Each structure stands twice: as C-alpha cells, then as structure tokens.
PDB file of C-alpha atoms in Angstrom:
ATOM      1  CA  MET A   1       0.000   0.000   0.000  1.00 27.00           C
ATOM      2  CA  LYS A   2       1.442   3.350  -1.090  1.00 30.00           C
ATOM      3  CA  THR A   3       0.463   6.570   0.645  1.00 30.00           C
ATOM      4  CA  ILE A   4       0.206   9.925  -1.174  1.00 29.00           C
ATOM      5  CA  GLY A   5       0.028  12.907   1.161  1.00 28.00           C
ATOM      6  CA  CYS A   6      -2.059  12.126   4.243  1.00 30.00           C
ATOM      7  CA  TRP A   7      -5.388  11.046   2.786  1.00 39.00           C
ATOM      8  CA  ILE A   8      -5.023   9.555  -0.713  1.00 42.00           C
ATOM      9  CA  ARG A   9      -3.957   5.919  -0.757  1.00 46.00           C
ATOM     10  CA  ILE A  10      -3.307   3.646  -3.713  1.00 44.00           C
ATOM     11  CA  VAL A  11      -4.374   0.088  -2.941  1.00 43.00           C
ATOM     12  CA  LEU A  12      -3.848  -3.249  -4.659  1.00 40.00           C
ATOM     13  CA  LEU A  13      -6.369  -6.099  -4.873  1.00 38.00           C
ATOM     14  CA  GLY A  14      -6.960  -8.261  -1.835  1.00 38.00           C
ATOM     15  CA  VAL A  15      -5.342  -6.095   0.819  1.00 38.00           C
ATOM     16  CA  PHE A  16      -8.200  -6.129   3.287  1.00 37.00           C
ATOM     17  CA  GLY A  17     -10.654  -8.677   4.647  1.00 41.00           C
ATOM     18  CA  PHE A  18     -13.758  -8.439   6.804  1.00 44.00           C
ATOM     19  CA  SER A  19     -14.224 -10.322  10.044  1.00 50.00           C
ATOM     20  CA  LEU A  20     -18.012 -10.438  10.052  1.00 56.00           C
ATOM     21  CA  VAL A  21     -18.245 -13.504   7.827  1.00 61.00           C
ATOM     22  CA  THR A  22     -21.180 -15.873   7.655  1.00 59.00           C
ATOM     23  CA  GLY A  23     -21.236 -19.224   5.919  1.00 56.00           C
ATOM     24  CA  ALA A  24     -24.983 -19.671   6.115  1.00 67.00           C
ATOM     25  CA  ALA A  25     -27.246 -19.233   3.106  1.00 82.00           C
ATOM     26  CA  PRO A  26     -29.012 -15.864   2.998  1.00 92.00           C
ATOM     27  CA  ARG A  27     -32.700 -15.162   2.655  1.00 96.00           C
ATOM     28  CA  ILE A  28     -33.498 -13.019  -0.383  1.00 97.00           C
ATOM     29  CA  GLU A  29     -36.703 -11.050  -0.826  1.00 98.00           C
ATOM     30  CA  LYS A  30     -37.172  -9.691  -4.325  1.00 98.00           C
ATOM     31  CA  ASN A  31     -38.985  -6.894  -6.109  1.00 99.00           C
ATOM     32  CA  ILE A  32     -40.249  -4.948  -3.117  1.00 99.00           C
ATOM     33  CA  PHE A  33     -42.041  -1.768  -4.175  1.00 99.00           C
ATOM     34  CA  TYR A  34     -40.387   1.106  -2.304  1.00 99.00           C
ATOM     35  CA  PRO A  35     -42.093   4.452  -3.189  1.00 98.00           C
ATOM     36  CA  ASN A  36     -44.163   6.081  -0.470  1.00 95.00           C
ATOM     37  CA  ILE A  37     -47.361   5.426  -2.416  1.00 95.00           C
ATOM     38  CA  SER A  38     -49.365   2.289  -3.104  1.00 96.00           C
ATOM     39  CA  VAL A  39     -48.730   0.195  -6.200  1.00 95.00           C
ATOM     40  CA  GLU A  40     -52.252   1.109  -7.318  1.00 96.00           C
ATOM     41  CA  GLN A  41     -51.291   4.797  -7.336  1.00 96.00           C
ATOM     42  CA  ALA A  42     -48.100   4.216  -9.335  1.00 96.00           C
ATOM     43  CA  ASP A  43     -47.717   4.476 -13.084  1.00 97.00           C
ATOM     44  CA  THR A  44     -46.430   1.559 -15.163  1.00 98.00           C
ATOM     45  CA  LEU A  45     -42.797   2.670 -15.129  1.00 98.00           C
ATOM     46  CA  GLN A  46     -42.786   3.149 -11.362  1.00 98.00           C
ATOM     47  CA  THR A  47     -44.366  -0.247 -10.915  1.00 98.00           C
ATOM     48  CA  GLU A  48     -41.679  -1.852 -13.068  1.00 98.00           C
ATOM     49  CA  ARG A  49     -38.546   0.022 -11.969  1.00 99.00           C
ATOM     50  CA  CYS A  50     -39.105   1.243  -8.403  1.00 99.00           C
ATOM     51  CA  ARG A  51     -38.285  -2.104  -6.862  1.00 99.00           C
ATOM     52  CA  LEU A  52     -35.569  -3.402  -4.577  1.00 99.00           C
ATOM     53  CA  ASP A  53     -34.218  -6.735  -3.374  1.00 99.00           C
ATOM     54  CA  VAL A  54     -33.075  -7.452   0.188  1.00 99.00           C
ATOM     55  CA  TYR A  55     -30.260  -9.897   0.939  1.00 98.00           C
ATOM     56  CA  VAL A  56     -30.525 -11.066   4.558  1.00 98.00           C
ATOM     57  CA  PRO A  57     -27.892 -13.300   6.222  1.00 97.00           C
ATOM     58  CA  GLU A  58     -29.289 -16.093   8.368  1.00 94.00           C
ATOM     59  CA  GLY A  59     -29.944 -15.071  11.949  1.00 93.00           C
ATOM     60  CA  ALA A  60     -29.719 -11.364  11.140  1.00 92.00           C
ATOM     61  CA  GLU A  61     -30.032  -9.164  14.196  1.00 95.00           C
ATOM     62  CA  ALA A  62     -29.107  -5.462  14.332  1.00 96.00           C
ATOM     63  CA  LEU A  63     -26.780  -5.899  11.345  1.00 98.00           C
ATOM     64  CA  PRO A  64     -25.214  -3.105   9.299  1.00 98.00           C
ATOM     65  CA  VAL A  65     -26.958  -2.389   6.014  1.00 99.00           C
ATOM     66  CA  VAL A  66     -25.632  -1.434   2.583  1.00 99.00           C
ATOM     67  CA  VAL A  67     -28.017   0.237   0.136  1.00 99.00           C
ATOM     68  CA  TRP A  68     -26.498  -0.424  -3.300  1.00 99.00           C
ATOM     69  CA  PHE A  69     -27.201   1.472  -6.538  1.00 99.00           C
ATOM     70  CA  HIS A  70     -26.203  -0.085  -9.863  1.00 98.00           C
ATOM     71  CA  GLY A  71     -24.343   1.784 -12.601  1.00 98.00           C
ATOM     72  CA  GLY A  72     -25.189   2.332 -16.255  1.00 98.00           C
ATOM     73  CA  GLY A  73     -25.195   6.102 -16.686  1.00 98.00           C
ATOM     74  CA  MET A  74     -28.779   6.345 -15.378  1.00 99.00           C
ATOM     75  CA  LYS A  75     -29.714   4.945 -18.796  1.00 99.00           C
ATOM     76  CA  THR A  76     -29.259   1.185 -18.368  1.00 99.00           C
ATOM     77  CA  GLY A  77     -28.670  -1.361 -15.627  1.00 98.00           C
ATOM     78  CA  ASP A  78     -30.458  -3.607 -13.179  1.00 99.00           C
ATOM     79  CA  LYS A  79     -30.279  -4.238  -9.451  1.00 99.00           C
ATOM     80  CA  TYR A  80     -27.815  -6.832  -8.182  1.00 97.00           C
ATOM     81  CA  PHE A  81     -25.916  -7.854  -5.064  1.00 95.00           C
ATOM     82  CA  PRO A  82     -22.159  -7.184  -5.480  1.00 94.00           C
ATOM     83  CA  ASN A  83     -20.260 -10.457  -5.125  1.00 94.00           C
ATOM     84  CA  GLY A  84     -17.773  -8.845  -2.760  1.00 96.00           C
ATOM     85  CA  LEU A  85     -20.508  -7.968  -0.258  1.00 97.00           C
ATOM     86  CA  GLN A  86     -22.190 -11.373  -0.209  1.00 96.00           C
ATOM     87  CA  GLY A  87     -21.326 -13.934   2.442  1.00 95.00           C
ATOM     88  CA  LYS A  88     -20.769 -11.244   5.069  1.00 95.00           C
ATOM     89  CA  ASN A  89     -22.913 -10.311   8.043  1.00 95.00           C
ATOM     90  CA  VAL A  90     -24.241  -7.322   6.151  1.00 98.00           C
ATOM     91  CA  ILE A  91     -27.763  -6.828   4.836  1.00 98.00           C
ATOM     92  CA  ILE A  92     -27.732  -5.627   1.225  1.00 99.00           C
ATOM     93  CA  VAL A  93     -30.544  -3.591  -0.302  1.00 99.00           C
ATOM     94  CA  ALA A  94     -30.139  -3.647  -4.095  1.00 99.00           C
ATOM     95  CA  VAL A  95     -32.124  -0.915  -5.825  1.00 99.00           C
ATOM     96  CA  ASN A  96     -33.613  -0.315  -9.247  1.00 99.00           C
ATOM     97  CA  TYR A  97     -34.624   3.193 -10.248  1.00 99.00           C
ATOM     98  CA  ARG A  98     -36.245   4.816 -13.254  1.00 99.00           C
ATOM     99  CA  LEU A  99     -33.917   5.518 -16.166  1.00 99.00           C
ATOM    100  CA  SER A 100     -33.346   8.193 -18.767  1.00 99.00           C
ATOM    101  CA  PRO A 101     -34.708   8.874 -21.370  1.00 98.00           C
ATOM    102  CA  LYS A 102     -38.045   7.593 -20.024  1.00 99.00           C
ATOM    103  CA  VAL A 103     -37.609  10.028 -17.147  1.00 99.00           C
ATOM    104  CA  LYS A 104     -35.410  13.056 -16.681  1.00 99.00           C
ATOM    105  CA  CYS A 105     -33.456  14.497 -13.784  1.00 99.00           C
ATOM    106  CA  PRO A 106     -34.226  14.652 -10.883  1.00 99.00           C
ATOM    107  CA  VAL A 107     -36.529  11.598 -11.014  1.00 99.00           C
ATOM    108  CA  TYR A 108     -33.753   9.007 -10.602  1.00 99.00           C
ATOM    109  CA  ILE A 109     -32.313  10.992  -7.677  1.00 99.00           C
ATOM    110  CA  GLN A 110     -35.760  11.107  -6.083  1.00 99.00           C
ATOM    111  CA  ASP A 111     -36.077   7.341  -6.584  1.00 99.00           C
ATOM    112  CA  ALA A 112     -32.697   6.769  -4.938  1.00 99.00           C
ATOM    113  CA  ALA A 113     -33.744   8.855  -1.946  1.00 99.00           C
ATOM    114  CA  ALA A 114     -37.067   7.014  -1.709  1.00 99.00           C
ATOM    115  CA  ALA A 115     -35.228   3.677  -1.606  1.00 99.00           C
ATOM    116  CA  VAL A 116     -32.992   4.889   1.219  1.00 99.00           C
ATOM    117  CA  ALA A 117     -36.056   6.208   3.060  1.00 99.00           C
ATOM    118  CA  TRP A 118     -37.752   2.811   2.644  1.00 99.00           C
ATOM    119  CA  THR A 119     -34.676   1.223   4.192  1.00 99.00           C
ATOM    120  CA  PHE A 120     -34.790   3.499   7.234  1.00 99.00           C
ATOM    121  CA  LYS A 121     -38.460   2.720   7.775  1.00 99.00           C
ATOM    122  CA  ASN A 122     -38.410  -1.028   7.142  1.00 99.00           C
ATOM    123  CA  ILE A 123     -34.983  -2.563   7.665  1.00 99.00           C
ATOM    124  CA  GLU A 124     -35.509  -3.473  11.327  1.00 98.00           C
ATOM    125  CA  GLN A 125     -38.028  -6.137  10.301  1.00 98.00           C
ATOM    126  CA  TYR A 126     -35.230  -7.817   8.298  1.00 98.00           C
ATOM    127  CA  GLY A 127     -32.763  -7.733  11.192  1.00 98.00           C
ATOM    128  CA  GLY A 128     -31.000  -4.538  10.137  1.00 98.00           C
ATOM    129  CA  ASP A 129     -30.049  -1.610  12.321  1.00 98.00           C
ATOM    130  CA  PRO A 130     -31.394   1.739  11.007  1.00 98.00           C
ATOM    131  CA  GLU A 131     -28.490   3.469  12.751  1.00 98.00           C
ATOM    132  CA  LYS A 132     -26.021   1.458  10.656  1.00 99.00           C
ATOM    133  CA  ILE A 133     -27.181   2.244   7.123  1.00 99.00           C
ATOM    134  CA  PHE A 134     -24.431   2.796   4.567  1.00 99.00           C
ATOM    135  CA  VAL A 135     -25.077   3.815   0.950  1.00 99.00           C
ATOM    136  CA  SER A 136     -22.867   2.878  -1.984  1.00 99.00           C
ATOM    137  CA  GLY A 137     -22.895   2.200  -5.701  1.00 98.00           C
ATOM    138  CA  PHE A 138     -20.684   2.023  -8.759  1.00 97.00           C
ATOM    139  CA  SER A 139     -20.411   4.684 -11.488  1.00 98.00           C
ATOM    140  CA  ALA A 140     -23.910   6.185 -11.919  1.00 98.00           C
ATOM    141  CA  GLY A 141     -24.713   4.454  -8.638  1.00 99.00           C
ATOM    142  CA  GLY A 142     -21.823   6.350  -7.086  1.00 98.00           C
ATOM    143  CA  TYR A 143     -23.243   9.621  -8.389  1.00 99.00           C
ATOM    144  CA  LEU A 144     -26.659   8.821  -6.878  1.00 99.00           C
ATOM    145  CA  THR A 145     -24.957   7.839  -3.622  1.00 99.00           C
ATOM    146  CA  ALA A 146     -23.223  11.210  -3.432  1.00 99.00           C
ATOM    147  CA  MET A 147     -26.330  13.192  -4.347  1.00 99.00           C
ATOM    148  CA  VAL A 148     -28.597  11.600  -1.730  1.00 99.00           C
ATOM    149  CA  GLY A 149     -25.841  11.470   0.880  1.00 99.00           C
ATOM    150  CA  ILE A 150     -24.537  15.040   0.541  1.00 99.00           C
ATOM    151  CA  ASP A 151     -27.407  17.235  -0.724  1.00 99.00           C
ATOM    152  CA  PRO A 152     -29.891  17.297   2.182  1.00 99.00           C
ATOM    153  CA  GLN A 153     -33.005  18.072   0.135  1.00 99.00           C
ATOM    154  CA  TRP A 154     -33.508  14.553  -1.244  1.00 99.00           C
ATOM    155  CA  LEU A 155     -33.658  12.633   2.037  1.00 99.00           C
ATOM    156  CA  GLY A 156     -35.124  15.712   3.693  1.00 99.00           C
ATOM    157  CA  ALA A 157     -38.230  15.228   1.553  1.00 99.00           C
ATOM    158  CA  HIS A 158     -38.756  12.027   3.573  1.00 99.00           C
ATOM    159  CA  GLY A 159     -38.006  13.590   6.954  1.00 99.00           C
ATOM    160  CA  ILE A 160     -34.513  12.082   7.099  1.00 99.00           C
ATOM    161  CA  ARG A 161     -31.243  13.947   7.679  1.00 99.00           C
ATOM    162  CA  THR A 162     -28.169  12.915   5.691  1.00 99.00           C
ATOM    163  CA  THR A 163     -26.287  12.715   8.995  1.00 98.00           C
ATOM    164  CA  GLN A 164     -28.538   9.826  10.007  1.00 99.00           C
ATOM    165  CA  LEU A 165     -26.610   7.722   7.491  1.00 99.00           C
ATOM    166  CA  ALA A 166     -23.710   5.783   8.976  1.00 99.00           C
ATOM    167  CA  GLY A 167     -21.666   6.595   5.877  1.00 99.00           C
ATOM    168  CA  ILE A 168     -21.604   6.819   2.091  1.00 99.00           C
ATOM    169  CA  ALA A 169     -19.129   5.246  -0.325  1.00 99.00           C
ATOM    170  CA  PRO A 170     -19.432   6.387  -3.949  1.00 99.00           C
ATOM    171  CA  ILE A 171     -17.321   4.165  -6.204  1.00 98.00           C
ATOM    172  CA  SER A 172     -16.112   5.932  -9.355  1.00 98.00           C
ATOM    173  CA  GLY A 173     -19.048   8.320  -9.343  1.00 98.00           C
ATOM    174  CA  MET A 174     -19.161  11.716 -11.034  1.00 98.00           C
ATOM    175  CA  MET A 175     -18.904  14.600  -8.589  1.00 99.00           C
ATOM    176  CA  SER A 176     -19.725  17.232 -11.196  1.00 99.00           C
ATOM    177  CA  THR A 177     -23.141  17.306 -12.868  1.00 99.00           C
ATOM    178  CA  HIS A 178     -23.621  13.893 -14.455  1.00 99.00           C
ATOM    179  CA  PHE A 179     -23.247  13.690 -18.230  1.00 98.00           C
ATOM    180  CA  THR A 180     -26.726  12.151 -18.530  1.00 98.00           C
ATOM    181  CA  VAL A 181     -28.257  15.093 -16.684  1.00 99.00           C
ATOM    182  CA  ARG A 182     -26.414  17.396 -19.067  1.00 98.00           C
ATOM    183  CA  SER A 183     -27.338  15.428 -22.181  1.00 98.00           C
ATOM    184  CA  GLU A 184     -31.015  15.715 -21.231  1.00 98.00           C
ATOM    185  CA  ARG A 185     -30.511  19.467 -21.595  1.00 98.00           C
ATOM    186  CA  GLY A 186     -28.800  19.069 -24.958  1.00 98.00           C
ATOM    187  CA  ASP A 187     -25.309  19.614 -23.537  1.00 97.00           C
ATOM    188  CA  THR A 188     -22.862  17.118 -25.073  1.00 92.00           C
ATOM    189  CA  SER A 189     -19.719  19.057 -24.152  1.00 95.00           C
ATOM    190  CA  LYS A 190     -16.904  17.327 -22.282  1.00 92.00           C
ATOM    191  CA  ILE A 191     -16.361  20.424 -20.131  1.00 95.00           C
ATOM    192  CA  PRO A 192     -17.418  19.766 -16.507  1.00 96.00           C
ATOM    193  CA  VAL A 193     -20.474  21.563 -15.167  1.00 98.00           C
ATOM    194  CA  ILE A 194     -21.058  22.309 -11.504  1.00 98.00           C
ATOM    195  CA  ASP A 195     -24.609  23.267 -10.620  1.00 98.00           C
ATOM    196  CA  GLU A 196     -27.372  22.089  -8.285  1.00 99.00           C
ATOM    197  CA  PHE A 197     -27.063  18.537  -9.663  1.00 99.00           C
ATOM    198  CA  ALA A 198     -23.338  18.290  -8.924  1.00 99.00           C
ATOM    199  CA  PRO A 199     -22.514  16.603  -5.610  1.00 99.00           C
ATOM    200  CA  ILE A 200     -19.529  18.919  -5.143  1.00 99.00           C
ATOM    201  CA  GLN A 201     -21.888  21.922  -5.133  1.00 99.00           C
ATOM    202  CA  HIS A 202     -23.295  20.701  -1.814  1.00 99.00           C
ATOM    203  CA  CYS A 203     -20.103  20.075   0.170  1.00 99.00           C
ATOM    204  CA  THR A 204     -20.668  20.651   3.865  1.00 98.00           C
ATOM    205  CA  LYS A 205     -19.188  19.603   7.169  1.00 98.00           C
ATOM    206  CA  ASP A 206     -22.656  18.354   8.113  1.00 97.00           C
ATOM    207  CA  ALA A 207     -22.558  15.158   6.081  1.00 98.00           C
ATOM    208  CA  PRO A 208     -22.065  11.499   6.958  1.00 99.00           C
ATOM    209  CA  PRO A 209     -18.604   9.904   6.799  1.00 99.00           C
ATOM    210  CA  VAL A 210     -17.497   9.629   3.171  1.00 99.00           C
ATOM    211  CA  LEU A 211     -15.332   7.028   1.446  1.00 99.00           C
ATOM    212  CA  PHE A 212     -14.389   7.771  -2.164  1.00 99.00           C
ATOM    213  CA  ILE A 213     -12.983   4.960  -4.317  1.00 98.00           C
ATOM    214  CA  THR A 214     -11.900   5.364  -7.928  1.00 98.00           C
ATOM    215  CA  GLY A 215      -9.848   3.503 -10.465  1.00 97.00           C
ATOM    216  CA  ASP A 216      -6.412   4.508 -11.665  1.00 97.00           C
ATOM    217  CA  ARG A 217      -6.343   8.153 -12.788  1.00 97.00           C
ATOM    218  CA  ASN A 218      -4.871   7.005 -16.111  1.00 96.00           C
ATOM    219  CA  LYS A 219      -7.310   4.120 -16.659  1.00 96.00           C
ATOM    220  CA  ASP A 220     -10.657   5.107 -15.122  1.00 96.00           C
ATOM    221  CA  TRP A 221     -13.094   7.417 -16.916  1.00 93.00           C
ATOM    222  CA  PRO A 222     -11.139  10.568 -17.861  1.00 94.00           C
ATOM    223  CA  GLY A 223     -11.064  13.005 -14.971  1.00 94.00           C
ATOM    224  CA  ARG A 224     -13.001  10.704 -12.635  1.00 96.00           C
ATOM    225  CA  MET A 225     -10.269  10.339 -10.042  1.00 98.00           C
ATOM    226  CA  GLU A 226      -9.487  14.059 -10.133  1.00 98.00           C
ATOM    227  CA  GLU A 227     -13.174  14.967  -9.611  1.00 98.00           C
ATOM    228  CA  ASN A 228     -13.329  12.717  -6.570  1.00 98.00           C
ATOM    229  CA  GLN A 229     -10.050  14.107  -5.284  1.00 98.00           C
ATOM    230  CA  LEU A 230     -11.400  17.661  -5.584  1.00 98.00           C
ATOM    231  CA  MET A 231     -14.649  16.662  -3.873  1.00 99.00           C
ATOM    232  CA  ALA A 232     -12.769  15.040  -1.001  1.00 99.00           C
ATOM    233  CA  LYS A 233     -10.471  18.027  -0.622  1.00 98.00           C
ATOM    234  CA  THR A 234     -13.404  20.456  -0.701  1.00 99.00           C
ATOM    235  CA  LEU A 235     -15.206  18.505   2.027  1.00 99.00           C
ATOM    236  CA  LYS A 236     -12.089  18.745   4.161  1.00 98.00           C
ATOM    237  CA  ILE A 237     -11.747  22.480   3.485  1.00 99.00           C
ATOM    238  CA  VAL A 238     -15.309  23.141   4.689  1.00 99.00           C
ATOM    239  CA  GLY A 239     -14.603  21.210   7.873  1.00 99.00           C
ATOM    240  CA  HIS A 240     -15.862  17.682   7.266  1.00 98.00           C
ATOM    241  CA  PRO A 241     -13.993  15.501   9.785  1.00 98.00           C
ATOM    242  CA  ASP A 242     -14.221  12.068   8.156  1.00 99.00           C
ATOM    243  CA  VAL A 243     -13.244  11.830   4.487  1.00 99.00           C
ATOM    244  CA  THR A 244     -11.126   9.108   2.877  1.00 98.00           C
ATOM    245  CA  ILE A 245     -10.229   8.523  -0.760  1.00 98.00           C
ATOM    246  CA  TYR A 246      -8.640   5.523  -2.457  1.00 98.00           C
ATOM    247  CA  GLU A 247      -7.242   5.232  -5.948  1.00 98.00           C
ATOM    248  CA  LEU A 248      -7.079   1.630  -7.197  1.00 97.00           C
ATOM    249  CA  GLU A 249      -3.804   1.363  -9.049  1.00 95.00           C
ATOM    250  CA  GLY A 250      -3.960  -0.266 -12.474  1.00 95.00           C
ATOM    251  CA  LEU A 251      -7.750  -0.553 -12.611  1.00 96.00           C
ATOM    252  CA  GLY A 252     -10.079   1.074 -15.123  1.00 95.00           C
ATOM    253  CA  HIS A 253     -13.813   1.748 -15.114  1.00 94.00           C
ATOM    254  CA  SER A 254     -14.934  -1.873 -14.930  1.00 87.00           C
ATOM    255  CA  GLY A 255     -16.254  -4.623 -12.727  1.00 80.00           C
ATOM    256  CA  GLY A 256     -12.710  -5.285 -11.564  1.00 88.00           C
ATOM    257  CA  GLN A 257     -12.764  -1.944  -9.804  1.00 93.00           C
ATOM    258  CA  GLU A 258     -15.921  -2.925  -7.935  1.00 92.00           C
ATOM    259  CA  ILE A 259     -14.343  -6.240  -6.887  1.00 93.00           C
ATOM    260  CA  ALA A 260     -11.302  -4.419  -5.530  1.00 95.00           C
ATOM    261  CA  ALA A 261     -13.426  -1.771  -3.822  1.00 97.00           C
ATOM    262  CA  CYS A 262     -15.632  -4.125  -1.789  1.00 97.00           C
ATOM    263  CA  PRO A 263     -13.038  -5.318   0.769  1.00 97.00           C
ATOM    264  CA  ILE A 264     -11.895  -1.724   1.281  1.00 98.00           C
ATOM    265  CA  PHE A 265     -15.504  -0.652   1.778  1.00 98.00           C
ATOM    266  CA  LEU A 266     -16.153  -3.495   4.223  1.00 98.00           C
ATOM    267  CA  GLU A 267     -13.104  -2.656   6.302  1.00 98.00           C
ATOM    268  CA  TRP A 268     -14.191   0.985   6.363  1.00 98.00           C
ATOM    269  CA  ILE A 269     -17.659  -0.099   7.544  1.00 98.00           C
ATOM    270  CA  GLN A 270     -16.069  -2.158  10.284  1.00 97.00           C
ATOM    271  CA  GLN A 271     -13.959   0.799  11.402  1.00 97.00           C
ATOM    272  CA  HIS A 272     -17.019   3.025  11.603  1.00 97.00           C
ATOM    273  CA  LEU A 273     -19.060   0.460  13.494  1.00 95.00           C
ATOM    274  CA  GLY A 274     -16.314   0.517  16.090  1.00 77.00           C
ATOM    275  CA  ASP A 275     -16.534   4.289  16.582  1.00 55.00           C
TER     276      ASP A 275
END
C-alpha cells in the first residue's frame, strides 16, 4: 500500500478482509415496491422500476446495512448484489430506479432517496439496524450515492437527515453534474459543469462519513479520479472531519474496480461500526 500525502492511498487487490463472515445461506426477498405510495397509485414505469431486493444473512439481528445502486449512466442497468458484499454479516438492499430517457433528472435521484427512506423505515423487520445504514454504488450508482448522501433536500423530503446515514461510499461516481443530466438538456460538451445537480456543489461539514474509491487516474473514466479528489479536498476544506479517498492502481472503469473496492468498503464499515 502506497500513501500519497495524508489522505489519498493507492491500494492493490486483496489487501483487506472483513471479520463479520457468515457461511450460512441468505434469505433473499425480491422486487419490493419502495415508493411512499401504493402500487395502485403508481404508473407503469414506477411499478416496473421502483423495486428493490433485500439480501438477509441467516440469523440477522441489528446488522449493518448497505443500500447499493447499480451503474449504467442512469440509462441502463439492473439491481444486483455485489459479489464482494455477499457472504458477510451485512444486509444488502439492491435498488432499481427509473432511467433516462423515459424520465429526466431529478426523477432518478428522487427514486434513490425514496429507496434509502424505505430502508430506514423497514430494515428493522429484516434484522437490520437503522443506525447502521451505509449507501454505496458504482459509477452512476456512485453519483446517486453522493447526491442523496450530501445534498440534504432529497432525504429531507422524507423527513430524514443525511447525517442519520452511517456513511456513504461512492465508487467511481461523477462529482460534477452527471453527463446524462447534461445530455437531457442538450449539452454534449466534455467540459465539466457544476450546478445544483453536482454533488460537489453541496459540500458541507454536516454530512455522513465519506469514502471515495476510484480507479487509476490514467485508466478510469477521464477526470473521474481528479473529480473525486477535488470533492474530497473540498469537504475537508469546509470542515468535514471524516473523508477518505482511495485510488485503485492499475484498474479502469470496470467490474474489476468494484471487486477491488468491496473489501476496502467493508473494512471501512467495520472501522465506523467501532466508533
């Protein structure tokens, strides 16, 4: 493990493990409708896409919870349980959300917030601890993680403060305004935009602990590592006390990055459960 400065670390595969391991088969509940309305009140797209799955280890009791958002640029993708999080004493909530171009911003952000709100309200019945809810996701899922975890309006619409989250861990997410949000406006430029739909616009010391993970700055999406580095630095400048960022050396914007990120994320969860 190589250290750069005091808060950026480059990590290789397989460095960390997680002690809360379970060998028992999990219980999985699929396609739970999560909006704060009845299915009868929902339109067809909501009924199809606003669903989540819950992965529950056997004997779950007051376990930490990971709400996981899939990637795909908010245009494609489907809910799944990351392999690196399975087999641990962690409840996983895997979320689908409505996608562009069938909807436009901020609908997918609102869906992400609604899924987190559902988790706060319901996870105890699955053996999860609502005081130990972490949010994460890869790529577009990382962007949604940052938006709902940093900008207080989205969870605030459900009466939840972002600081009620135990932590957020965006993995290779955009911290400027997402290119899909911009393309919906007709903006196809490669120049970054920072506005109300950029996580970095909402940096505050009053946010949950944050773990940023990206791929190699020369192999991940162009500028992705640097955006996350700027976001992390800005959070520190405004007084946030708990920000960490990892750059995964040699890894691009792929599933390999997610595999490498999971043990780091799990160790970070374990550290924060011990606080």
